[in-house]
CSV table of C-alpha atoms in Angstrom, one decimal:
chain,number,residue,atom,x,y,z
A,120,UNK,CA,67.8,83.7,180.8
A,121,UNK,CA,69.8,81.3,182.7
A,122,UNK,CA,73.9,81.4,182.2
A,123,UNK,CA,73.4,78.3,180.7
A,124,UNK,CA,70.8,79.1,177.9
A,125,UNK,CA,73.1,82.1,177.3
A,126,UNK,CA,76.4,79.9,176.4
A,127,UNK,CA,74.0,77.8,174.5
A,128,UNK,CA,73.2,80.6,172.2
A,129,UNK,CA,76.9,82.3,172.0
A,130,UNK,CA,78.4,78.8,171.0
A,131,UNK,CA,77.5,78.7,167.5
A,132,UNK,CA,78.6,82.3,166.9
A,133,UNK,CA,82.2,81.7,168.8
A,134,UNK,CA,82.3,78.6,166.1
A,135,UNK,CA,81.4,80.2,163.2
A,136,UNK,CA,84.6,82.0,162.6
A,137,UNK,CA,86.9,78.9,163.4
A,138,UNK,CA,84.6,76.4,160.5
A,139,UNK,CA,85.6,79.3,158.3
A,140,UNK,CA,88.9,79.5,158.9
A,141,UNK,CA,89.2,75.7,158.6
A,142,UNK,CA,87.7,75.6,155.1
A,143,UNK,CA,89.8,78.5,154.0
A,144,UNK,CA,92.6,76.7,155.2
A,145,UNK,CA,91.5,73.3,153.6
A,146,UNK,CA,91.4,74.7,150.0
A,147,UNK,CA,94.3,74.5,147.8
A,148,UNK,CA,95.5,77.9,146.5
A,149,UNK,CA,95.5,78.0,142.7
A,150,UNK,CA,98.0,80.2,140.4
A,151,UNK,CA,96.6,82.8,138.6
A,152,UNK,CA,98.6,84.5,135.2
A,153,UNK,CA,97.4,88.0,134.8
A,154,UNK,CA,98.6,87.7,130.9
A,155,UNK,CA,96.7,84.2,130.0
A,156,UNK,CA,93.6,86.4,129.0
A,157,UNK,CA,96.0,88.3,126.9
A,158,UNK,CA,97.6,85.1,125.4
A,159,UNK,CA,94.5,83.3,124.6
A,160,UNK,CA,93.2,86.7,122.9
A,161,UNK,CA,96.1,87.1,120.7
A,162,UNK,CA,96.8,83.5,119.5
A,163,UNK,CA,93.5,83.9,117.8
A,164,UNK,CA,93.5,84.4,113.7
A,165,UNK,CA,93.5,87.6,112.8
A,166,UNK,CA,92.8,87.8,108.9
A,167,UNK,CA,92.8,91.3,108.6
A,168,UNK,CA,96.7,91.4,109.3
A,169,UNK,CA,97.1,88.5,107.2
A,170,UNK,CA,95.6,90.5,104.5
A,171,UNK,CA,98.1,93.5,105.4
A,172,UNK,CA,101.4,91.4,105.6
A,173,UNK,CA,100.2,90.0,101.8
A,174,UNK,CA,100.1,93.5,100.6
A,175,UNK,CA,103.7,94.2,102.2
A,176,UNK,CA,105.4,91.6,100.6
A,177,UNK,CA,104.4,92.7,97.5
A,178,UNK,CA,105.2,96.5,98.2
A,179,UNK,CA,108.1,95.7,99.3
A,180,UNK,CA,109.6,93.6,96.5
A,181,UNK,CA,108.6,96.6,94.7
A,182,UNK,CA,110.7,98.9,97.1
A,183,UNK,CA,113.9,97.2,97.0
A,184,UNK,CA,113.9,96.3,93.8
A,185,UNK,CA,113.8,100.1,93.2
A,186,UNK,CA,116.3,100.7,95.9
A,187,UNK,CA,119.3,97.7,94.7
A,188,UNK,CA,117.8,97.5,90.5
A,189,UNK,CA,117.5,93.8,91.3
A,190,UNK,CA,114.8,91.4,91.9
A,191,UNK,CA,114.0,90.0,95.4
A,192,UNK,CA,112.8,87.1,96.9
A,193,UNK,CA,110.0,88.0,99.9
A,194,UNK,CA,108.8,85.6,101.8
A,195,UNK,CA,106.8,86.6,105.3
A,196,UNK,CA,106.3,83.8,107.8
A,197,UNK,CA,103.1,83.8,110.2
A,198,UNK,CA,102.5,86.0,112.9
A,199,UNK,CA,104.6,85.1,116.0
A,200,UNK,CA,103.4,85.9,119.2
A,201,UNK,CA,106.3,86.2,122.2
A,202,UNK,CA,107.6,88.0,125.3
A,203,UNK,CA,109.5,91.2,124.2
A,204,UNK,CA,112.8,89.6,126.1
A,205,UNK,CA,112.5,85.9,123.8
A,206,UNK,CA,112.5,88.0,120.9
A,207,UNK,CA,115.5,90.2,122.0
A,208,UNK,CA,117.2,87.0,123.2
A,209,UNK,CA,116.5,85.2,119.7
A,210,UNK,CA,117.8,87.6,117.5
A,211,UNK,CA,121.1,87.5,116.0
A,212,UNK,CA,123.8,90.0,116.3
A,213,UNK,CA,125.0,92.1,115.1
A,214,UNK,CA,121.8,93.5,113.9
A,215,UNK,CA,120.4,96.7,113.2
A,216,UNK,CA,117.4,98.1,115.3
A,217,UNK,CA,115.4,100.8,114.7
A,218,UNK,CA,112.9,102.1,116.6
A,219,UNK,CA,109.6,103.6,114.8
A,220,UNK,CA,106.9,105.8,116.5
A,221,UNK,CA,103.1,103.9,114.8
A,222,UNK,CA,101.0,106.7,114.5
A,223,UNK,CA,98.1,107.4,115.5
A,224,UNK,CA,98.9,104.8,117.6
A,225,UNK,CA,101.0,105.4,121.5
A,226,UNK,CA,104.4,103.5,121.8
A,227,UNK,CA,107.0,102.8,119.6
A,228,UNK,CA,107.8,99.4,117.5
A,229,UNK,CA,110.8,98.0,116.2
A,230,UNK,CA,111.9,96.9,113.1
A,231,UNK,CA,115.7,94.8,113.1
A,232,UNK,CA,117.6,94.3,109.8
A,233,UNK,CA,119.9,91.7,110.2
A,234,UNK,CA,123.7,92.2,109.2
A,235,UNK,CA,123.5,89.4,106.4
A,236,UNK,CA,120.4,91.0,104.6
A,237,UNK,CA,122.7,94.3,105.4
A,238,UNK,CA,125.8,93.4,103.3
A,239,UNK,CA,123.9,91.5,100.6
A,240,UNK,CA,121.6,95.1,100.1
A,241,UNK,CA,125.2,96.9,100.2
A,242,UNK,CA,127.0,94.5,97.2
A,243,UNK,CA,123.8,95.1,95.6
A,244,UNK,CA,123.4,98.3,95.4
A,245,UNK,CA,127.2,98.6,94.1
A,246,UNK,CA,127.1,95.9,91.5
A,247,UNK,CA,129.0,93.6,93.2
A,248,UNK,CA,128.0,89.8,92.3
A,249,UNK,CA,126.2,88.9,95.3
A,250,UNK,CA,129.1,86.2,96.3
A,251,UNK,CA,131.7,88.0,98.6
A,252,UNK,CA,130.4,90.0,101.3
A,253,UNK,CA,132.5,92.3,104.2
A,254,UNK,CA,132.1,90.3,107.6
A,255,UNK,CA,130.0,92.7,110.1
A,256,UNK,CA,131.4,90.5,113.0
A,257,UNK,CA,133.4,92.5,116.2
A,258,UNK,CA,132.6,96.3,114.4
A,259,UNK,CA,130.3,98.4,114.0
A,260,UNK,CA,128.4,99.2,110.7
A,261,UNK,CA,130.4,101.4,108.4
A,262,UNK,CA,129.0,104.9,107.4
A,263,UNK,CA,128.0,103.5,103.9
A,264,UNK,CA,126.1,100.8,105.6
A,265,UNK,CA,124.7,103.3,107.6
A,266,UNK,CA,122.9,104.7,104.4
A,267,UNK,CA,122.3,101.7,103.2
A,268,UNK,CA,119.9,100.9,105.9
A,269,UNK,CA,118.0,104.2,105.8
A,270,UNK,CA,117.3,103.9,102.5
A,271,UNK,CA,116.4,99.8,103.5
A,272,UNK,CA,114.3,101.5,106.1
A,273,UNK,CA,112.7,103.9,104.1
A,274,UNK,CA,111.5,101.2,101.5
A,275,UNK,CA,110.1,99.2,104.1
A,276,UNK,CA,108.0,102.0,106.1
A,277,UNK,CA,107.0,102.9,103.0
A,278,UNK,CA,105.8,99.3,101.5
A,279,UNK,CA,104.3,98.8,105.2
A,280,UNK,CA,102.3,102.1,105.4
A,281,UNK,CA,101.2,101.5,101.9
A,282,UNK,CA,99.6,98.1,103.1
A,283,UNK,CA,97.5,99.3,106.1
A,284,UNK,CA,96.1,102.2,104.1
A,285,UNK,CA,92.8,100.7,103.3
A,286,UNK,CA,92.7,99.3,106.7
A,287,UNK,CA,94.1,101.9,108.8
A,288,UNK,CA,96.0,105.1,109.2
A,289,UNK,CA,98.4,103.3,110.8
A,290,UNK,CA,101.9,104.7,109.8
A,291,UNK,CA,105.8,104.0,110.8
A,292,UNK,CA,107.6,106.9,111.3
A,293,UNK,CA,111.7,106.3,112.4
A,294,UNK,CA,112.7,107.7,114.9
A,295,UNK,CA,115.7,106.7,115.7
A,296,UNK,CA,118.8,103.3,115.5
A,297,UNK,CA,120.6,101.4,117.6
A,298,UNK,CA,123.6,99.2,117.2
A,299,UNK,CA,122.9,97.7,121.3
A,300,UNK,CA,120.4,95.5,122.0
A,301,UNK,CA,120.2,96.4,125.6
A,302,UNK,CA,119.6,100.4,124.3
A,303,UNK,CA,115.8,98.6,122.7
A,304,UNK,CA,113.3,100.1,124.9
A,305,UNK,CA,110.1,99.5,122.8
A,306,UNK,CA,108.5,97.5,125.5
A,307,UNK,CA,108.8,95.6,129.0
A,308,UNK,CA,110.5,92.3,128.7
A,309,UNK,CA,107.4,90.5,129.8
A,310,UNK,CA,105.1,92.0,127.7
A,311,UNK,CA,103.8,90.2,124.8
A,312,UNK,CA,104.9,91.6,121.1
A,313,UNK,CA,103.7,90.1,118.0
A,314,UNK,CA,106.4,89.7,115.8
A,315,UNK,CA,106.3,89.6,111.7
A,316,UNK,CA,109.4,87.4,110.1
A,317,UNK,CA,110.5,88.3,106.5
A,318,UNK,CA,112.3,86.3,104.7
A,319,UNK,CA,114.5,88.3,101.6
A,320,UNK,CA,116.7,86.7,99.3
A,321,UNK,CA,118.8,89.1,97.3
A,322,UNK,CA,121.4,88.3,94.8
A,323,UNK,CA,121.9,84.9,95.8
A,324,UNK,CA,122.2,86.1,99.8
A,325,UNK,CA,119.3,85.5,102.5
A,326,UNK,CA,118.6,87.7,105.2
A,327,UNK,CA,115.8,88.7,107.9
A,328,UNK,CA,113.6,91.8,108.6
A,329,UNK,CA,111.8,91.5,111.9
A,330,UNK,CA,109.0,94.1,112.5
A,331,UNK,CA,107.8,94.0,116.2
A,332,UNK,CA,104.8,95.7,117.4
A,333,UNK,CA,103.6,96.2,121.4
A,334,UNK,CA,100.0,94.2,121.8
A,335,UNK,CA,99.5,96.8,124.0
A,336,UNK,CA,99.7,99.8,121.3
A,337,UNK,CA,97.7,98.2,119.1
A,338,UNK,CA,94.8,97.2,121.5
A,339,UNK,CA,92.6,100.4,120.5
A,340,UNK,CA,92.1,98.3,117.0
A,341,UNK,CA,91.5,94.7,117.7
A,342,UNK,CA,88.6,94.5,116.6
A,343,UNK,CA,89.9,95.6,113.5
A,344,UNK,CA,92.8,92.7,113.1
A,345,UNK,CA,90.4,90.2,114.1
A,346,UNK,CA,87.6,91.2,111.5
A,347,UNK,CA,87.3,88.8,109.5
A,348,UNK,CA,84.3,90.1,107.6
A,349,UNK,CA,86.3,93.2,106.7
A,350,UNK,CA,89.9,91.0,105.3
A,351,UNK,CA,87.3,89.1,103.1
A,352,UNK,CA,86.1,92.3,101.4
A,353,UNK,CA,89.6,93.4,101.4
A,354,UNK,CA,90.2,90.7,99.5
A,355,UNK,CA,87.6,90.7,97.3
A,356,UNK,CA,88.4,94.1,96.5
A,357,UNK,CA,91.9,93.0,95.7
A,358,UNK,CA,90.2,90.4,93.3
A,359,UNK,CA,87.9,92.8,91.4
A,360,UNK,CA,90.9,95.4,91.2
A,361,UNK,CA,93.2,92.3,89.7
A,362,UNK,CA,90.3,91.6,86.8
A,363,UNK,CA,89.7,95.1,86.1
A,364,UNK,CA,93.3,96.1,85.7
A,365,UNK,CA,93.8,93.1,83.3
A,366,UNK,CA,90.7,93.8,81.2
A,367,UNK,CA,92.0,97.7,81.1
A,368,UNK,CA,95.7,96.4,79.8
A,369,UNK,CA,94.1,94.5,77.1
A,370,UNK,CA,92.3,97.8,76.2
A,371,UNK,CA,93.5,99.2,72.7
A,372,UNK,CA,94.6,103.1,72.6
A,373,UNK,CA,95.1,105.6,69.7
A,374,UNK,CA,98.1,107.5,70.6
A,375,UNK,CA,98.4,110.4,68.5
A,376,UNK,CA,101.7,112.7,68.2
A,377,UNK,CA,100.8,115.7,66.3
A,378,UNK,CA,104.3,117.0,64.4
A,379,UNK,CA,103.3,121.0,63.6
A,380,UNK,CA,100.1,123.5,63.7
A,381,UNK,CA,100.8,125.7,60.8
A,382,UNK,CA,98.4,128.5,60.8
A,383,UNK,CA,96.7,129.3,57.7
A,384,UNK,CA,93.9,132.2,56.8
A,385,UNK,CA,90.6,130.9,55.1
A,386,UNK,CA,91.2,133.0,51.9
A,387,UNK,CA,94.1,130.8,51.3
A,388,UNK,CA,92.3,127.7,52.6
A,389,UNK,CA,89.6,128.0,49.9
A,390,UNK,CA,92.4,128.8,47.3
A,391,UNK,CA,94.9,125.6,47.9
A,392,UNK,CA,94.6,122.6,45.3
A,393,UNK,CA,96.5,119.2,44.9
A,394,UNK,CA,100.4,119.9,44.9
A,395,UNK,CA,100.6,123.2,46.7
A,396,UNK,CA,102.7,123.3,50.2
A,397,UNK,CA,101.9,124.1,53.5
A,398,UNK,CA,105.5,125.3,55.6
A,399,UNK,CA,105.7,124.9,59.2
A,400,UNK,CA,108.7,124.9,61.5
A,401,UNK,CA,109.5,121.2,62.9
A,402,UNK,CA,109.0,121.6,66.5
A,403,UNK,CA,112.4,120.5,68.8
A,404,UNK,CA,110.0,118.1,70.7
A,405,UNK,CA,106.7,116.5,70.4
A,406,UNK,CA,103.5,115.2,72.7
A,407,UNK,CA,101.9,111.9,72.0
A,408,UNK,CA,98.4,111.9,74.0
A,409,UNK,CA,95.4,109.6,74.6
A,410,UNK,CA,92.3,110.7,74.6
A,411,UNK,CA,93.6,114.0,74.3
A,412,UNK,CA,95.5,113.3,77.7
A,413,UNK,CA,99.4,113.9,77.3
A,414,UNK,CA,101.8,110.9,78.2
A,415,UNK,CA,104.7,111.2,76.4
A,416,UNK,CA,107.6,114.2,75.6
A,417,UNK,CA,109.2,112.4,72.2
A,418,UNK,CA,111.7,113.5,69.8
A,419,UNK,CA,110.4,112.2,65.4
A,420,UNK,CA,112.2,110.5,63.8
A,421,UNK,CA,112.9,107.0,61.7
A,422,UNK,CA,114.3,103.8,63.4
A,423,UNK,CA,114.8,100.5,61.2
A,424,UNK,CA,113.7,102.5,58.3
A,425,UNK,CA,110.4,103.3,60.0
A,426,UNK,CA,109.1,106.3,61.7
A,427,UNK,CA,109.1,106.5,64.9
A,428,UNK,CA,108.8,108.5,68.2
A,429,UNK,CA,111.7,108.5,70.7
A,430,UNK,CA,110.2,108.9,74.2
A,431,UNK,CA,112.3,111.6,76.3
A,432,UNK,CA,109.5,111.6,79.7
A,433,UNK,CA,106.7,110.1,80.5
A,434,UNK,CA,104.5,112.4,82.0
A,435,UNK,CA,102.1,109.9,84.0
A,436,UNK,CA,104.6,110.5,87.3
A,437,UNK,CA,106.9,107.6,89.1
A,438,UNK,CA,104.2,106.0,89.9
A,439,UNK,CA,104.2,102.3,88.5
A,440,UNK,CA,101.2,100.9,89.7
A,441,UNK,CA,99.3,103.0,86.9
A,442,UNK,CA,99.7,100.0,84.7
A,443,UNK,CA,98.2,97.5,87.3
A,444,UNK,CA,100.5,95.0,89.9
A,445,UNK,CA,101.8,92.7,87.0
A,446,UNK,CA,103.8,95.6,85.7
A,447,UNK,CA,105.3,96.3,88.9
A,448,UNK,CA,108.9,94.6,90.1
């Protein structure tokens, strides 16, 4: 082969890499946002957890209403979905956070009680009239707030666990509270947290609860919060529970209180006839049953010249939800 015929055939492959270089260098370069998927999976409706944020409201008005002896106004706003650092940066202080382990789940979440909510749970709980409250401003929050807010806290894990049970064994546990914002360590401050608003309105006063949960930690059940076959048999459930406890309360019971057990022998059975007497000892305390199913300890007696039982314990436990939600505060 001639030296000519052989830089003919080595031309094409000494140009090859200098087109590809020039296309490379032609294209524009496009960003690329590693947490878009993440966004765009999120923002999606998840039903289940609407389901589960219906069933805390109402546990929880339950909860403090046991906690304060008043009545409170719940109201949950929808999901939000933000950047760990926006919802730091959003929140107003002082505040409480506490940080909850989510088992079985991995991490930790977060749930901030604001210091309005705080003082209004505080004049509550003390009788006060719900119109002067201690400014939280410049201190911190007093050992009898302190206590306050376990208790707080307690009555909402509680109400929350309560509303995943059916769903999941997901659970709050505290672990521990800060007073600092910059000692919250639940999560990066880019990564994404979904963030559940309540609204409470006690005595008057209005105040925030904020429960934030890692996306990350709850990744091993998405399929479970965005099922939306399973939230409508949850809530079908929840209807056929509603029409069967209402058909049960309209059920009518014999309650029967028995007031002595004399014993007797048959000989003198066979030999009583109409005005004889039968003595027995009046017992200090009586059981009224159903069914033959004890439910109340009660003292005889009369009451507006009637007889009457005096209840002293119910012994169905201090569980309220026996007599179905609309007997429950």
């Amino acid at each position: 082969m001639s030296s000519s015929e052989q830089d003919t055939e080595a031309a094409p492959e000494a140009a090859a890499p200098t087109d590809t270089a020039e296309r490379m260098a032609d294209a524009a370069a496009r960003d690329y946002d590693i947490t878009a998927g993440e966004e765009r999976l999120v923002r999606r409706p998840m039903p289940t957890l609407d389901v589960v944020h219906d069933r805390f409201a109402r546990n929880l008005r339950q909860g403090l209403f046991q906690l304060v002896s008043r009545s409170a106004d719940i109201a949950i706003e929808p999901v939000q979905l933000l950047r760990f650092s926006d919802f730091l940066g959003a929140l107003p202080l002082p505040s409480n956070f506490n940080i909850v382990a989510m088992p079985p789940l991995r991490g930790r979440a977060l749930v901030v009680c604001e210091a309005t909510l705080i003082s209004a749970l505080v004049d509550a709980l003390y009788g006060g009239s719900g119109t002067v409250h201690a400014p939280i401003e410049g201190r911190d929050f007093s050992p009898t707030e302190q206590r306050v807010i376990q208790r707080a806290l307690g009555a909402i894990c509680h109400a929350y666990n309560s509303a995943w049970q059916d769903v999941y064994p997901l659970k709050l546990v505290p672990d521990r509270s800060e007073t600092h914002v910059q000692f919250v360590d639940v999560a990066a401050p880019g990564d994404t947290v979904l963030v559940n608003l309540i609204k409470v309105s006690v005595a008057g006063v209005t105040g925030h609860i904020h429960v934030c949960l890692p996306y990350a930690s709850l990744e091993p059940i998405r399929s479970v919060l965005y099922g939306a076959q399973q939230a409508r048999e949850m809530a079908e459930d929840r209807r056929w529970v509603t029409m069967l406890t209402r058909e049960i309360q309209a059920a009518e019971v014999t309650l029967v209180a028995e007031l002595a057990h004399p014993e007797v022998t048959v000989a003198q059975l066979m030999s009583m006839k109409p005005g004889d007497f039968i003595q027995f000892d009046r017992l200090p305390q009586l059981v009224a049953s159903v069914e033959g199913a004890p439910v109340f300890i009660c003292h005889y007696g009369t009451h507006n010249a009637r007889y009457a039982l005096r209840i002293d314990e119910c012994l169905r436990g201090d569980d309220p939800h026996w007599l179905g939600g609309s007997h429950v505060h």
